[in-house]
């Protein structure tokens, strides 16, 4: 199970998680504050459906099943055995999840117009936007091992759990511009805006080990990737930028109903992602029960790591206007 050794095969991980296509929804609503459509208020919400990525593998000892790590004592690749012939049988269950949602409100002010008070069936307009935006990203990764001793002289079962949860909430002011062009039944809308504000990030790390050895049960703090050196709740605040751009094509089905098709792209410069909080360098002396006396580096450690996050998508919709 040691990475880089002949015969070792990666069963899970080694590439991106939660990167498949997923569905979502967007709702926009608003109204004009004057009869000539110079001033208006708009609200918006969009969200992507929760996406999960699960994995399960088990072995009665053959084939070998293991979790790789970097040994902090030797500074080299190593592996923790989950299943090995005549020694241990076990299973590994992992789960990863991700949810994204956003909401906001903005004031819309017409700067330039061509083609009449409300553009009618022909014409164009250029509007400025200003308001507030919220964006939230929630992710989690969990790993569970269930082990059974194959030594009849030492009957034992071990249940090991690790979990890494990350939540980022962005609040900020938004400014942007919108261009709309209408030609008969057809329309095109181009939107560009950017929000500046604070990204509040919270990471929670937990780990536990439950054992039953020769009928005696006990519970210990620490799992495998989560030990006393990184278990806890961590908060951070980072300045973040959220640009968004999109284009939407529309076709009037009736005088009030319009069908739309569009593309949009959104990016946030600073979020905490669950996978980036995992330290794969481990001091084996920390594995429960911890060695006494303890020696060696305090790894795994923790440092709240932020990164960028982007999403893009195609949208089909209906727009109702009065």
PDB file of C-alpha atoms in Angstrom:
ATOM      1  CA  UNK A   1       0.000   0.000   0.000  1.00  0.00           C
ATOM      2  CA  UNK A   2       2.980   2.367  -0.057  1.00  0.00           C
ATOM      3  CA  UNK A   3       2.754   4.868  -2.888  1.00  0.00           C
ATOM      4  CA  UNK A   4       5.399   4.417  -5.559  1.00  0.00           C
ATOM      5  CA  UNK A   5       6.005   0.752  -4.765  1.00  0.00           C
ATOM      6  CA  UNK A   6       5.501  -1.932  -7.456  1.00  0.00           C
ATOM      7  CA  UNK A   7       1.965  -3.318  -7.375  1.00  0.00           C
ATOM      8  CA  UNK A   8       0.458  -0.382  -5.462  1.00  0.00           C
ATOM      9  CA  UNK A   9      -2.745   0.858  -7.091  1.00  0.00           C
ATOM     10  CA  UNK A  10      -4.601   4.021  -6.107  1.00  0.00           C
ATOM     11  CA  UNK A  11      -8.274   3.132  -5.561  1.00  0.00           C
ATOM     12  CA  UNK A  12      -9.595   6.554  -4.576  1.00  0.00           C
ATOM     13  CA  UNK A  13      -8.186  10.032  -4.690  1.00  0.00           C
ATOM     14  CA  UNK A  14      -5.169  11.151  -6.656  1.00  0.00           C
ATOM     15  CA  UNK A  15      -7.359  13.423  -8.760  1.00  0.00           C
ATOM     16  CA  UNK A  16      -9.984  16.121  -8.285  1.00  0.00           C
ATOM     17  CA  UNK A  17     -13.185  15.439  -6.341  1.00  0.00           C
ATOM     18  CA  UNK A  18     -16.587  17.083  -6.771  1.00  0.00           C
ATOM     19  CA  UNK A  19     -15.809  18.290 -10.282  1.00  0.00           C
ATOM     20  CA  UNK A  20     -18.683  16.741 -12.242  1.00  0.00           C
ATOM     21  CA  UNK A  21     -21.535  18.664 -13.861  1.00  0.00           C
ATOM     22  CA  UNK A  22     -24.436  19.408 -11.530  1.00  0.00           C
ATOM     23  CA  UNK A  23     -27.780  21.118 -11.723  1.00  0.00           C
ATOM     24  CA  UNK A  24     -28.866  24.331 -10.033  1.00  0.00           C
ATOM     25  CA  UNK A  25     -31.388  27.124 -10.147  1.00  0.00           C
ATOM     26  CA  UNK A  26     -31.549  30.909 -10.308  1.00  0.00           C
ATOM     27  CA  UNK A  27     -34.393  33.269  -9.378  1.00  0.00           C
ATOM     28  CA  UNK A  28     -34.402  36.976 -10.249  1.00  0.00           C
ATOM     29  CA  UNK A  29     -37.132  39.450  -9.351  1.00  0.00           C
ATOM     30  CA  UNK A  30     -37.506  43.223  -9.276  1.00  0.00           C
ATOM     31  CA  UNK A  31     -39.402  46.277 -10.340  1.00  0.00           C
ATOM     32  CA  UNK A  32     -39.011  49.794 -11.662  1.00  0.00           C
ATOM     33  CA  UNK A  33     -39.415  52.751  -9.330  1.00  0.00           C
ATOM     34  CA  UNK A  34     -40.544  55.172 -12.030  1.00  0.00           C
ATOM     35  CA  UNK A  35     -42.697  55.001 -15.122  1.00  0.00           C
ATOM     36  CA  UNK A  36     -39.818  55.668 -17.523  1.00  0.00           C
ATOM     37  CA  UNK A  37     -37.723  52.769 -16.157  1.00  0.00           C
ATOM     38  CA  UNK A  38     -34.781  54.884 -15.088  1.00  0.00           C
ATOM     39  CA  UNK A  39     -34.508  53.490 -11.549  1.00  0.00           C
ATOM     40  CA  UNK A  40     -35.169  49.966 -10.338  1.00  0.00           C
ATOM     41  CA  UNK A  41     -34.532  47.408  -7.613  1.00  0.00           C
ATOM     42  CA  UNK A  42     -33.578  43.766  -8.244  1.00  0.00           C
ATOM     43  CA  UNK A  43     -33.119  40.709  -6.054  1.00  0.00           C
ATOM     44  CA  UNK A  44     -31.471  37.412  -6.918  1.00  0.00           C
ATOM     45  CA  UNK A  45     -30.818  33.941  -5.556  1.00  0.00           C
ATOM     46  CA  UNK A  46     -29.005  31.035  -7.131  1.00  0.00           C
ATOM     47  CA  UNK A  47     -27.777  27.725  -5.834  1.00  0.00           C
ATOM     48  CA  UNK A  48     -26.122  24.548  -7.045  1.00  0.00           C
ATOM     49  CA  UNK A  49     -27.516  21.231  -5.873  1.00  0.00           C
ATOM     50  CA  UNK A  50     -25.464  19.418  -3.243  1.00  0.00           C
ATOM     51  CA  UNK A  51     -22.951  17.123  -4.917  1.00  0.00           C
ATOM     52  CA  UNK A  52     -21.396  14.114  -3.238  1.00  0.00           C
ATOM     53  CA  UNK A  53     -18.604  11.707  -4.105  1.00  0.00           C
ATOM     54  CA  UNK A  54     -18.579   8.439  -2.149  1.00  0.00           C
ATOM     55  CA  UNK A  55     -16.238   5.434  -2.097  1.00  0.00           C
ATOM     56  CA  UNK A  56     -16.234   2.058  -0.347  1.00  0.00           C
ATOM     57  CA  UNK A  57     -13.722  -0.780  -0.381  1.00  0.00           C
ATOM     58  CA  UNK A  58     -13.242  -3.819   1.834  1.00  0.00           C
ATOM     59  CA  UNK A  59     -11.020  -6.867   2.069  1.00  0.00           C
ATOM     60  CA  UNK A  60     -10.797  -9.981   4.219  1.00  0.00           C
ATOM     61  CA  UNK A  61      -7.028  -9.644   4.176  1.00  0.00           C
ATOM     62  CA  UNK A  62      -6.292 -10.463   0.580  1.00  0.00           C
ATOM     63  CA  UNK A  63      -5.894  -8.235  -1.389  1.00  0.00           C
ATOM     64  CA  UNK A  64      -4.002  -5.831   0.840  1.00  0.00           C
ATOM     65  CA  UNK A  65      -5.864  -2.589   1.564  1.00  0.00           C
ATOM     66  CA  UNK A  66      -4.044   0.423   3.032  1.00  0.00           C
ATOM     67  CA  UNK A  67      -4.138   4.193   3.531  1.00  0.00           C
ATOM     68  CA  UNK A  68      -0.932   5.936   2.409  1.00  0.00           C
ATOM     69  CA  UNK A  69       0.728   8.768   4.310  1.00  0.00           C
ATOM     70  CA  UNK A  70       4.104  10.439   4.711  1.00  0.00           C
ATOM     71  CA  UNK A  71       5.876   9.212   7.852  1.00  0.00           C
ATOM     72  CA  UNK A  72       7.067  12.275   9.808  1.00  0.00           C
ATOM     73  CA  UNK A  73       9.761  10.194  11.565  1.00  0.00           C
ATOM     74  CA  UNK A  74      11.406   8.950   8.376  1.00  0.00           C
ATOM     75  CA  UNK A  75      10.243  11.649   5.922  1.00  0.00           C
ATOM     76  CA  UNK A  76       9.230   8.932   3.468  1.00  0.00           C
ATOM     77  CA  UNK A  77       6.107   7.322   2.059  1.00  0.00           C
ATOM     78  CA  UNK A  78       4.405   4.831   4.371  1.00  0.00           C
ATOM     79  CA  UNK A  79       0.999   3.135   4.737  1.00  0.00           C
ATOM     80  CA  UNK A  80      -1.478   2.199   7.466  1.00  0.00           C
ATOM     81  CA  UNK A  81      -2.863  -1.308   6.979  1.00  0.00           C
ATOM     82  CA  UNK A  82      -6.623  -1.739   6.662  1.00  0.00           C
ATOM     83  CA  UNK A  83      -6.483  -5.359   5.458  1.00  0.00           C
ATOM     84  CA  UNK A  84      -3.556  -7.792   5.369  1.00  0.00           C
ATOM     85  CA  UNK A  85      -3.434 -11.628   5.099  1.00  0.00           C
ATOM     86  CA  UNK A  86      -3.703 -13.433   8.460  1.00  0.00           C
ATOM     87  CA  UNK A  87      -3.427 -10.115  10.296  1.00  0.00           C
ATOM     88  CA  UNK A  88      -6.404  -7.842   9.754  1.00  0.00           C
ATOM     89  CA  UNK A  89      -9.602  -7.496   7.715  1.00  0.00           C
ATOM     90  CA  UNK A  90     -11.259  -4.177   7.172  1.00  0.00           C
ATOM     91  CA  UNK A  91     -13.116  -1.609   5.101  1.00  0.00           C
ATOM     92  CA  UNK A  92     -12.759   2.065   4.199  1.00  0.00           C
ATOM     93  CA  UNK A  93     -15.707   4.370   3.544  1.00  0.00           C
ATOM     94  CA  UNK A  94     -15.162   7.920   2.333  1.00  0.00           C
ATOM     95  CA  UNK A  95     -17.557  10.726   1.517  1.00  0.00           C
ATOM     96  CA  UNK A  96     -17.092  14.194   0.037  1.00  0.00           C
ATOM     97  CA  UNK A  97     -19.786  16.827  -0.454  1.00  0.00           C
ATOM     98  CA  UNK A  98     -20.072  20.404  -1.731  1.00  0.00           C
ATOM     99  CA  UNK A  99     -22.867  23.017  -1.773  1.00  0.00           C
ATOM    100  CA  UNK A 100     -22.784  26.528  -3.284  1.00  0.00           C
ATOM    101  CA  UNK A 101     -25.430  29.252  -2.979  1.00  0.00           C
ATOM    102  CA  UNK A 102     -25.628  33.007  -3.460  1.00  0.00           C
ATOM    103  CA  UNK A 103     -28.066  35.853  -2.938  1.00  0.00           C
ATOM    104  CA  UNK A 104     -28.086  39.589  -3.379  1.00  0.00           C
ATOM    105  CA  UNK A 105     -29.957  42.815  -3.971  1.00  0.00           C
ATOM    106  CA  UNK A 106     -28.982  45.737  -6.158  1.00  0.00           C
ATOM    107  CA  UNK A 107     -30.084  49.165  -7.348  1.00  0.00           C
ATOM    108  CA  UNK A 108     -30.295  49.672 -11.113  1.00  0.00           C
ATOM    109  CA  UNK A 109     -29.789  53.117 -12.685  1.00  0.00           C
ATOM    110  CA  UNK A 110     -30.134  53.857 -16.395  1.00  0.00           C
ATOM    111  CA  UNK A 111     -27.157  55.757 -17.762  1.00  0.00           C
ATOM    112  CA  UNK A 112     -27.788  55.670 -21.521  1.00  0.00           C
ATOM    113  CA  UNK A 113     -30.786  54.712 -23.626  1.00  0.00           C
ATOM    114  CA  UNK A 114     -31.665  54.558 -27.291  1.00  0.00           C
ATOM    115  CA  UNK A 115     -35.153  53.824 -28.582  1.00  0.00           C
ATOM    116  CA  UNK A 116     -37.702  55.363 -26.236  1.00  0.00           C
ATOM    117  CA  UNK A 117     -38.697  55.342 -22.603  1.00  0.00           C
ATOM    118  CA  UNK A 118     -38.623  51.553 -22.130  1.00  0.00           C
ATOM    119  CA  UNK A 119     -36.912  50.569 -25.412  1.00  0.00           C
ATOM    120  CA  UNK A 120     -40.247  49.191 -26.647  1.00  0.00           C
ATOM    121  CA  UNK A 121     -39.701  46.502 -29.238  1.00  0.00           C
ATOM    122  CA  UNK A 122     -36.541  48.150 -30.559  1.00  0.00           C
ATOM    123  CA  UNK A 123     -33.612  49.827 -28.894  1.00  0.00           C
ATOM    124  CA  UNK A 124     -30.893  49.481 -26.300  1.00  0.00           C
ATOM    125  CA  UNK A 125     -29.993  50.637 -22.804  1.00  0.00           C
ATOM    126  CA  UNK A 126     -26.901  50.755 -20.605  1.00  0.00           C
ATOM    127  CA  UNK A 127     -27.437  50.553 -16.824  1.00  0.00           C
ATOM    128  CA  UNK A 128     -25.207  50.863 -13.780  1.00  0.00           C
ATOM    129  CA  UNK A 129     -25.635  48.459 -10.831  1.00  0.00           C
ATOM    130  CA  UNK A 130     -24.817  48.843  -7.136  1.00  0.00           C
ATOM    131  CA  UNK A 131     -25.816  46.717  -4.153  1.00  0.00           C
ATOM    132  CA  UNK A 132     -24.993  43.811  -1.838  1.00  0.00           C
ATOM    133  CA  UNK A 133     -23.933  40.204  -2.457  1.00  0.00           C
ATOM    134  CA  UNK A 134     -23.703  37.031  -0.377  1.00  0.00           C
ATOM    135  CA  UNK A 135     -22.000  33.807  -1.477  1.00  0.00           C
ATOM    136  CA  UNK A 136     -21.632  30.640   0.598  1.00  0.00           C
ATOM    137  CA  UNK A 137     -19.590  27.494  -0.030  1.00  0.00           C
ATOM    138  CA  UNK A 138     -19.853  24.453   2.251  1.00  0.00           C
ATOM    139  CA  UNK A 139     -17.702  21.327   1.817  1.00  0.00           C
ATOM    140  CA  UNK A 140     -16.939  18.224   3.822  1.00  0.00           C
ATOM    141  CA  UNK A 141     -14.727  15.136   3.665  1.00  0.00           C
ATOM    142  CA  UNK A 142     -15.077  12.132   5.972  1.00  0.00           C
ATOM    143  CA  UNK A 143     -13.204   8.823   6.194  1.00  0.00           C
ATOM    144  CA  UNK A 144     -14.172   5.799   8.260  1.00  0.00           C
ATOM    145  CA  UNK A 145     -12.219   2.580   8.828  1.00  0.00           C
ATOM    146  CA  UNK A 146     -13.730  -0.551  10.370  1.00  0.00           C
ATOM    147  CA  UNK A 147     -11.078  -3.129  11.262  1.00  0.00           C
ATOM    148  CA  UNK A 148     -11.266  -6.695  12.610  1.00  0.00           C
ATOM    149  CA  UNK A 149      -8.315  -8.654  13.963  1.00  0.00           C
ATOM    150  CA  UNK A 150      -7.643 -12.016  12.250  1.00  0.00           C
ATOM    151  CA  UNK A 151      -5.541 -13.209  15.202  1.00  0.00           C
ATOM    152  CA  UNK A 152      -7.765 -15.587  17.247  1.00  0.00           C
ATOM    153  CA  UNK A 153      -5.598 -14.966  20.305  1.00  0.00           C
ATOM    154  CA  UNK A 154      -6.339 -11.219  20.236  1.00  0.00           C
ATOM    155  CA  UNK A 155      -9.976 -10.684  19.194  1.00  0.00           C
ATOM    156  CA  UNK A 156     -10.461  -6.998  18.469  1.00  0.00           C
ATOM    157  CA  UNK A 157     -12.440  -4.510  16.398  1.00  0.00           C
ATOM    158  CA  UNK A 158     -11.465  -0.893  15.732  1.00  0.00           C
ATOM    159  CA  UNK A 159     -13.606   1.931  14.336  1.00  0.00           C
ATOM    160  CA  UNK A 160     -11.592   4.964  13.138  1.00  0.00           C
ATOM    161  CA  UNK A 161     -13.204   8.227  11.951  1.00  0.00           C
ATOM    162  CA  UNK A 162     -11.808  11.435  10.439  1.00  0.00           C
ATOM    163  CA  UNK A 163     -13.834  14.441   9.296  1.00  0.00           C
ATOM    164  CA  UNK A 164     -12.882  17.795   7.757  1.00  0.00           C
ATOM    165  CA  UNK A 165     -15.629  20.393   7.266  1.00  0.00           C
ATOM    166  CA  UNK A 166     -15.111  23.830   5.723  1.00  0.00           C
ATOM    167  CA  UNK A 167     -17.554  26.717   5.420  1.00  0.00           C
ATOM    168  CA  UNK A 168     -16.961  30.076   3.690  1.00  0.00           C
ATOM    169  CA  UNK A 169     -19.421  32.985   3.795  1.00  0.00           C
ATOM    170  CA  UNK A 170     -18.756  36.054   1.673  1.00  0.00           C
ATOM    171  CA  UNK A 171     -20.511  39.392   2.291  1.00  0.00           C
ATOM    172  CA  UNK A 172     -19.699  42.430   0.219  1.00  0.00           C
ATOM    173  CA  UNK A 173     -20.730  45.394  -1.860  1.00  0.00           C
ATOM    174  CA  UNK A 174     -21.244  44.924  -5.585  1.00  0.00           C
ATOM    175  CA  UNK A 175     -20.906  47.280  -8.546  1.00  0.00           C
ATOM    176  CA  UNK A 176     -21.419  46.520 -12.207  1.00  0.00           C
ATOM    177  CA  UNK A 177     -22.988  47.296 -15.542  1.00  0.00           C
ATOM    178  CA  UNK A 178     -25.677  45.827 -17.742  1.00  0.00           C
ATOM    179  CA  UNK A 179     -26.240  46.295 -21.470  1.00  0.00           C
ATOM    180  CA  UNK A 180     -29.548  45.270 -23.075  1.00  0.00           C
ATOM    181  CA  UNK A 181     -30.400  45.302 -26.777  1.00  0.00           C
ATOM    182  CA  UNK A 182     -33.838  44.466 -28.177  1.00  0.00           C
ATOM    183  CA  UNK A 183     -34.707  43.811 -31.830  1.00  0.00           C
ATOM    184  CA  UNK A 184     -38.308  42.808 -32.532  1.00  0.00           C
ATOM    185  CA  UNK A 185     -38.977  39.651 -30.431  1.00  0.00           C
ATOM    186  CA  UNK A 186     -35.289  39.078 -29.689  1.00  0.00           C
ATOM    187  CA  UNK A 187     -33.065  40.466 -26.972  1.00  0.00           C
ATOM    188  CA  UNK A 188     -29.522  40.129 -25.647  1.00  0.00           C
ATOM    189  CA  UNK A 189     -28.338  41.099 -22.164  1.00  0.00           C
ATOM    190  CA  UNK A 190     -24.653  41.380 -21.212  1.00  0.00           C
ATOM    191  CA  UNK A 191     -23.857  41.580 -17.493  1.00  0.00           C
ATOM    192  CA  UNK A 192     -20.546  42.297 -15.739  1.00  0.00           C
ATOM    193  CA  UNK A 193     -20.185  42.991 -12.022  1.00  0.00           C
ATOM    194  CA  UNK A 194     -17.718  42.629  -9.193  1.00  0.00           C
ATOM    195  CA  UNK A 195     -18.176  42.377  -5.432  1.00  0.00           C
ATOM    196  CA  UNK A 196     -15.580  43.339  -2.826  1.00  0.00           C
ATOM    197  CA  UNK A 197     -15.868  42.204   0.771  1.00  0.00           C
ATOM    198  CA  UNK A 198     -15.005  39.742   3.530  1.00  0.00           C
ATOM    199  CA  UNK A 199     -14.848  35.963   3.306  1.00  0.00           C
ATOM    200  CA  UNK A 200     -15.401  34.432   6.751  1.00  0.00           C
ATOM    201  CA  UNK A 201     -13.954  30.900   6.798  1.00  0.00           C
ATOM    202  CA  UNK A 202     -14.575  28.194   9.388  1.00  0.00           C
ATOM    203  CA  UNK A 203     -12.857  24.788   9.384  1.00  0.00           C
ATOM    204  CA  UNK A 204     -13.767  22.003  11.819  1.00  0.00           C
ATOM    205  CA  UNK A 205     -11.540  18.932  12.221  1.00  0.00           C
ATOM    206  CA  UNK A 206     -12.645  15.878  14.221  1.00  0.00           C
ATOM    207  CA  UNK A 207     -11.231  12.426  14.777  1.00  0.00           C
ATOM    208  CA  UNK A 208     -12.017   9.452  17.017  1.00  0.00           C
ATOM    209  CA  UNK A 209     -11.089   5.806  17.568  1.00  0.00           C
ATOM    210  CA  UNK A 210     -13.418   3.261  19.218  1.00  0.00           C
ATOM    211  CA  UNK A 211     -11.917  -0.116  20.162  1.00  0.00           C
ATOM    212  CA  UNK A 212     -13.142  -3.401  21.555  1.00  0.00           C
ATOM    213  CA  UNK A 213     -10.237  -5.661  22.582  1.00  0.00           C
ATOM    214  CA  UNK A 214     -10.957  -9.005  24.212  1.00  0.00           C
ATOM    215  CA  UNK A 215     -14.387  -7.680  25.221  1.00  0.00           C
ATOM    216  CA  UNK A 216     -13.054  -4.423  26.736  1.00  0.00           C
ATOM    217  CA  UNK A 217     -14.306  -1.247  24.999  1.00  0.00           C
ATOM    218  CA  UNK A 218     -12.745   2.199  25.028  1.00  0.00           C
ATOM    219  CA  UNK A 219     -12.941   5.454  23.053  1.00  0.00           C
ATOM    220  CA  UNK A 220      -9.919   7.559  22.188  1.00  0.00           C
ATOM    221  CA  UNK A 221      -9.471  11.047  20.771  1.00  0.00           C
ATOM    222  CA  UNK A 222      -7.920  11.096  17.321  1.00  0.00           C
ATOM    223  CA  UNK A 223      -8.443   9.064  14.198  1.00  0.00           C
ATOM    224  CA  UNK A 224      -5.820   8.779  11.469  1.00  0.00           C
ATOM    225  CA  UNK A 225      -5.584  12.108   9.625  1.00  0.00           C
ATOM    226  CA  UNK A 226      -7.163  13.977  12.549  1.00  0.00           C
ATOM    227  CA  UNK A 227      -5.114  13.957  15.766  1.00  0.00           C
ATOM    228  CA  UNK A 228      -4.820  16.156  18.863  1.00  0.00           C
ATOM    229  CA  UNK A 229      -2.378  18.304  16.875  1.00  0.00           C
ATOM    230  CA  UNK A 230      -5.002  19.448  14.346  1.00  0.00           C
ATOM    231  CA  UNK A 231      -8.419  18.641  15.857  1.00  0.00           C
ATOM    232  CA  UNK A 232     -10.502  21.741  16.586  1.00  0.00           C
ATOM    233  CA  UNK A 233     -12.457  24.638  15.117  1.00  0.00           C
ATOM    234  CA  UNK A 234     -10.569  27.337  13.238  1.00  0.00           C
ATOM    235  CA  UNK A 235     -11.848  30.728  12.013  1.00  0.00           C
ATOM    236  CA  UNK A 236     -10.313  33.229   9.623  1.00  0.00           C
ATOM    237  CA  UNK A 237     -11.348  36.334   7.689  1.00  0.00           C
ATOM    238  CA  UNK A 238      -9.929  37.205   4.294  1.00  0.00           C
ATOM    239  CA  UNK A 239     -10.533  40.042   1.856  1.00  0.00           C
ATOM    240  CA  UNK A 240     -12.143  38.557  -1.265  1.00  0.00           C
ATOM    241  CA  UNK A 241     -13.151  39.591  -4.761  1.00  0.00           C
ATOM    242  CA  UNK A 242     -16.146  38.035  -6.542  1.00  0.00           C
ATOM    243  CA  UNK A 243     -16.358  38.919 -10.250  1.00  0.00           C
ATOM    244  CA  UNK A 244     -19.273  37.650 -12.353  1.00  0.00           C
ATOM    245  CA  UNK A 245     -19.995  37.901 -16.070  1.00  0.00           C
ATOM    246  CA  UNK A 246     -22.773  36.559 -18.240  1.00  0.00           C
ATOM    247  CA  UNK A 247     -24.716  36.872 -21.453  1.00  0.00           C
ATOM    248  CA  UNK A 248     -28.394  35.995 -21.928  1.00  0.00           C
ATOM    249  CA  UNK A 249     -30.387  35.648 -25.154  1.00  0.00           C
ATOM    250  CA  UNK A 250     -34.155  36.102 -25.003  1.00  0.00           C
ATOM    251  CA  UNK A 251     -37.161  35.540 -27.228  1.00  0.00           C
ATOM    252  CA  UNK A 252     -40.614  36.986 -26.496  1.00  0.00           C
ATOM    253  CA  UNK A 253     -43.255  34.257 -26.489  1.00  0.00           C
ATOM    254  CA  UNK A 254     -46.038  36.704 -25.574  1.00  0.00           C
ATOM    255  CA  UNK A 255     -46.180  40.364 -24.606  1.00  0.00           C
ATOM    256  CA  UNK A 256     -45.341  39.359 -20.997  1.00  0.00           C
ATOM    257  CA  UNK A 257     -43.485  36.042 -21.284  1.00  0.00           C
ATOM    258  CA  UNK A 258     -39.927  35.656 -22.540  1.00  0.00           C
ATOM    259  CA  UNK A 259     -37.837  32.497 -22.959  1.00  0.00           C
ATOM    260  CA  UNK A 260     -34.147  32.894 -22.126  1.00  0.00           C
ATOM    261  CA  UNK A 261     -30.888  31.028 -22.670  1.00  0.00           C
ATOM    262  CA  UNK A 262     -27.635  32.194 -21.130  1.00  0.00           C
ATOM    263  CA  UNK A 263     -24.113  31.568 -19.905  1.00  0.00           C
ATOM    264  CA  UNK A 264     -22.593  32.858 -16.666  1.00  0.00           C
ATOM    265  CA  UNK A 265     -19.256  32.660 -14.877  1.00  0.00           C
ATOM    266  CA  UNK A 266     -18.547  33.492 -11.222  1.00  0.00           C
ATOM    267  CA  UNK A 267     -15.291  33.384  -9.248  1.00  0.00           C
ATOM    268  CA  UNK A 268     -14.420  33.975  -5.600  1.00  0.00           C
ATOM    269  CA  UNK A 269     -10.805  34.665  -4.768  1.00  0.00           C
ATOM    270  CA  UNK A 270     -10.684  33.271  -1.208  1.00  0.00           C
ATOM    271  CA  UNK A 271     -12.545  30.285   0.247  1.00  0.00           C
ATOM    272  CA  UNK A 272     -11.612  27.416   2.560  1.00  0.00           C
ATOM    273  CA  UNK A 273     -11.975  24.043   0.850  1.00  0.00           C
ATOM    274  CA  UNK A 274     -12.118  20.852   2.905  1.00  0.00           C
ATOM    275  CA  UNK A 275      -9.453  18.924   0.994  1.00  0.00           C
ATOM    276  CA  UNK A 276      -6.899  21.717   1.365  1.00  0.00           C
ATOM    277  CA  UNK A 277      -7.041  21.432   5.174  1.00  0.00           C
ATOM    278  CA  UNK A 278      -5.717  17.844   5.312  1.00  0.00           C
ATOM    279  CA  UNK A 279      -2.098  17.260   6.328  1.00  0.00           C
ATOM    280  CA  UNK A 280      -0.937  13.845   5.049  1.00  0.00           C
ATOM    281  CA  UNK A 281       2.314  13.958   7.029  1.00  0.00           C
ATOM    282  CA  UNK A 282       1.737  11.898  10.194  1.00  0.00           C
ATOM    283  CA  UNK A 283       3.819  11.002  13.217  1.00  0.00           C
ATOM    284  CA  UNK A 284       2.854   7.332  13.932  1.00  0.00           C
ATOM    285  CA  UNK A 285       3.486   7.918  17.649  1.00  0.00           C
ATOM    286  CA  UNK A 286       0.332  10.076  17.726  1.00  0.00           C
ATOM    287  CA  UNK A 287      -1.959   7.293  16.504  1.00  0.00           C
ATOM    288  CA  UNK A 288      -4.300   6.251  19.347  1.00  0.00           C
ATOM    289  CA  UNK A 289      -3.266   5.158  21.860  1.00  0.00           C
ATOM    290  CA  UNK A 290      -0.493   7.760  21.768  1.00  0.00           C
ATOM    291  CA  UNK A 291       3.039   6.598  22.584  1.00  0.00           C
ATOM    292  CA  UNK A 292       4.178   7.356  26.119  1.00  0.00           C
ATOM    293  CA  UNK A 293       6.690   8.908  26.252  1.00  0.00           C
ATOM    294  CA  UNK A 294       5.872  10.726  23.049  1.00  0.00           C
ATOM    295  CA  UNK A 295       8.632  11.864  20.711  1.00  0.00           C
ATOM    296  CA  UNK A 296       8.882  13.271  17.215  1.00  0.00           C
ATOM    297  CA  UNK A 297       7.245  16.157  15.332  1.00  0.00           C
ATOM    298  CA  UNK A 298       3.672  17.280  16.025  1.00  0.00           C
ATOM    299  CA  UNK A 299       2.203  16.160  12.719  1.00  0.00           C
ATOM    300  CA  UNK A 300      -0.412  16.250  11.300  1.00  0.00           C
ATOM    301  CA  UNK A 301      -0.495  19.998  11.832  1.00  0.00           C
ATOM    302  CA  UNK A 302      -3.038  22.607  10.860  1.00  0.00           C
ATOM    303  CA  UNK A 303      -2.836  25.800   8.840  1.00  0.00           C
ATOM    304  CA  UNK A 304      -6.031  27.261   7.409  1.00  0.00           C
ATOM    305  CA  UNK A 305      -5.383  27.285   3.662  1.00  0.00           C
ATOM    306  CA  UNK A 306      -7.545  29.359   1.349  1.00  0.00           C
ATOM    307  CA  UNK A 307      -7.837  29.151  -2.431  1.00  0.00           C
ATOM    308  CA  UNK A 308      -9.939  30.404  -5.309  1.00  0.00           C
ATOM    309  CA  UNK A 309     -13.157  28.790  -6.493  1.00  0.00           C
ATOM    310  CA  UNK A 310     -15.025  29.228  -9.783  1.00  0.00           C
ATOM    311  CA  UNK A 311     -18.224  27.971 -11.341  1.00  0.00           C
ATOM    312  CA  UNK A 312     -19.718  28.387 -14.781  1.00  0.00           C
ATOM    313  CA  UNK A 313     -22.952  27.223 -16.295  1.00  0.00           C
ATOM    314  CA  UNK A 314     -25.656  27.359 -18.931  1.00  0.00           C
ATOM    315  CA  UNK A 315     -29.152  28.453 -17.982  1.00  0.00           C
ATOM    316  CA  UNK A 316     -32.564  27.973 -19.546  1.00  0.00           C
ATOM    317  CA  UNK A 317     -35.467  29.970 -18.154  1.00  0.00           C
ATOM    318  CA  UNK A 318     -38.658  31.926 -18.443  1.00  0.00           C
ATOM    319  CA  UNK A 319     -39.008  35.628 -17.642  1.00  0.00           C
ATOM    320  CA  UNK A 320     -42.305  37.257 -16.740  1.00  0.00           C
ATOM    321  CA  UNK A 321     -42.717  41.005 -17.237  1.00  0.00           C
ATOM    322  CA  UNK A 322     -45.635  43.374 -16.794  1.00  0.00           C
TER     323      UNK A 322
END
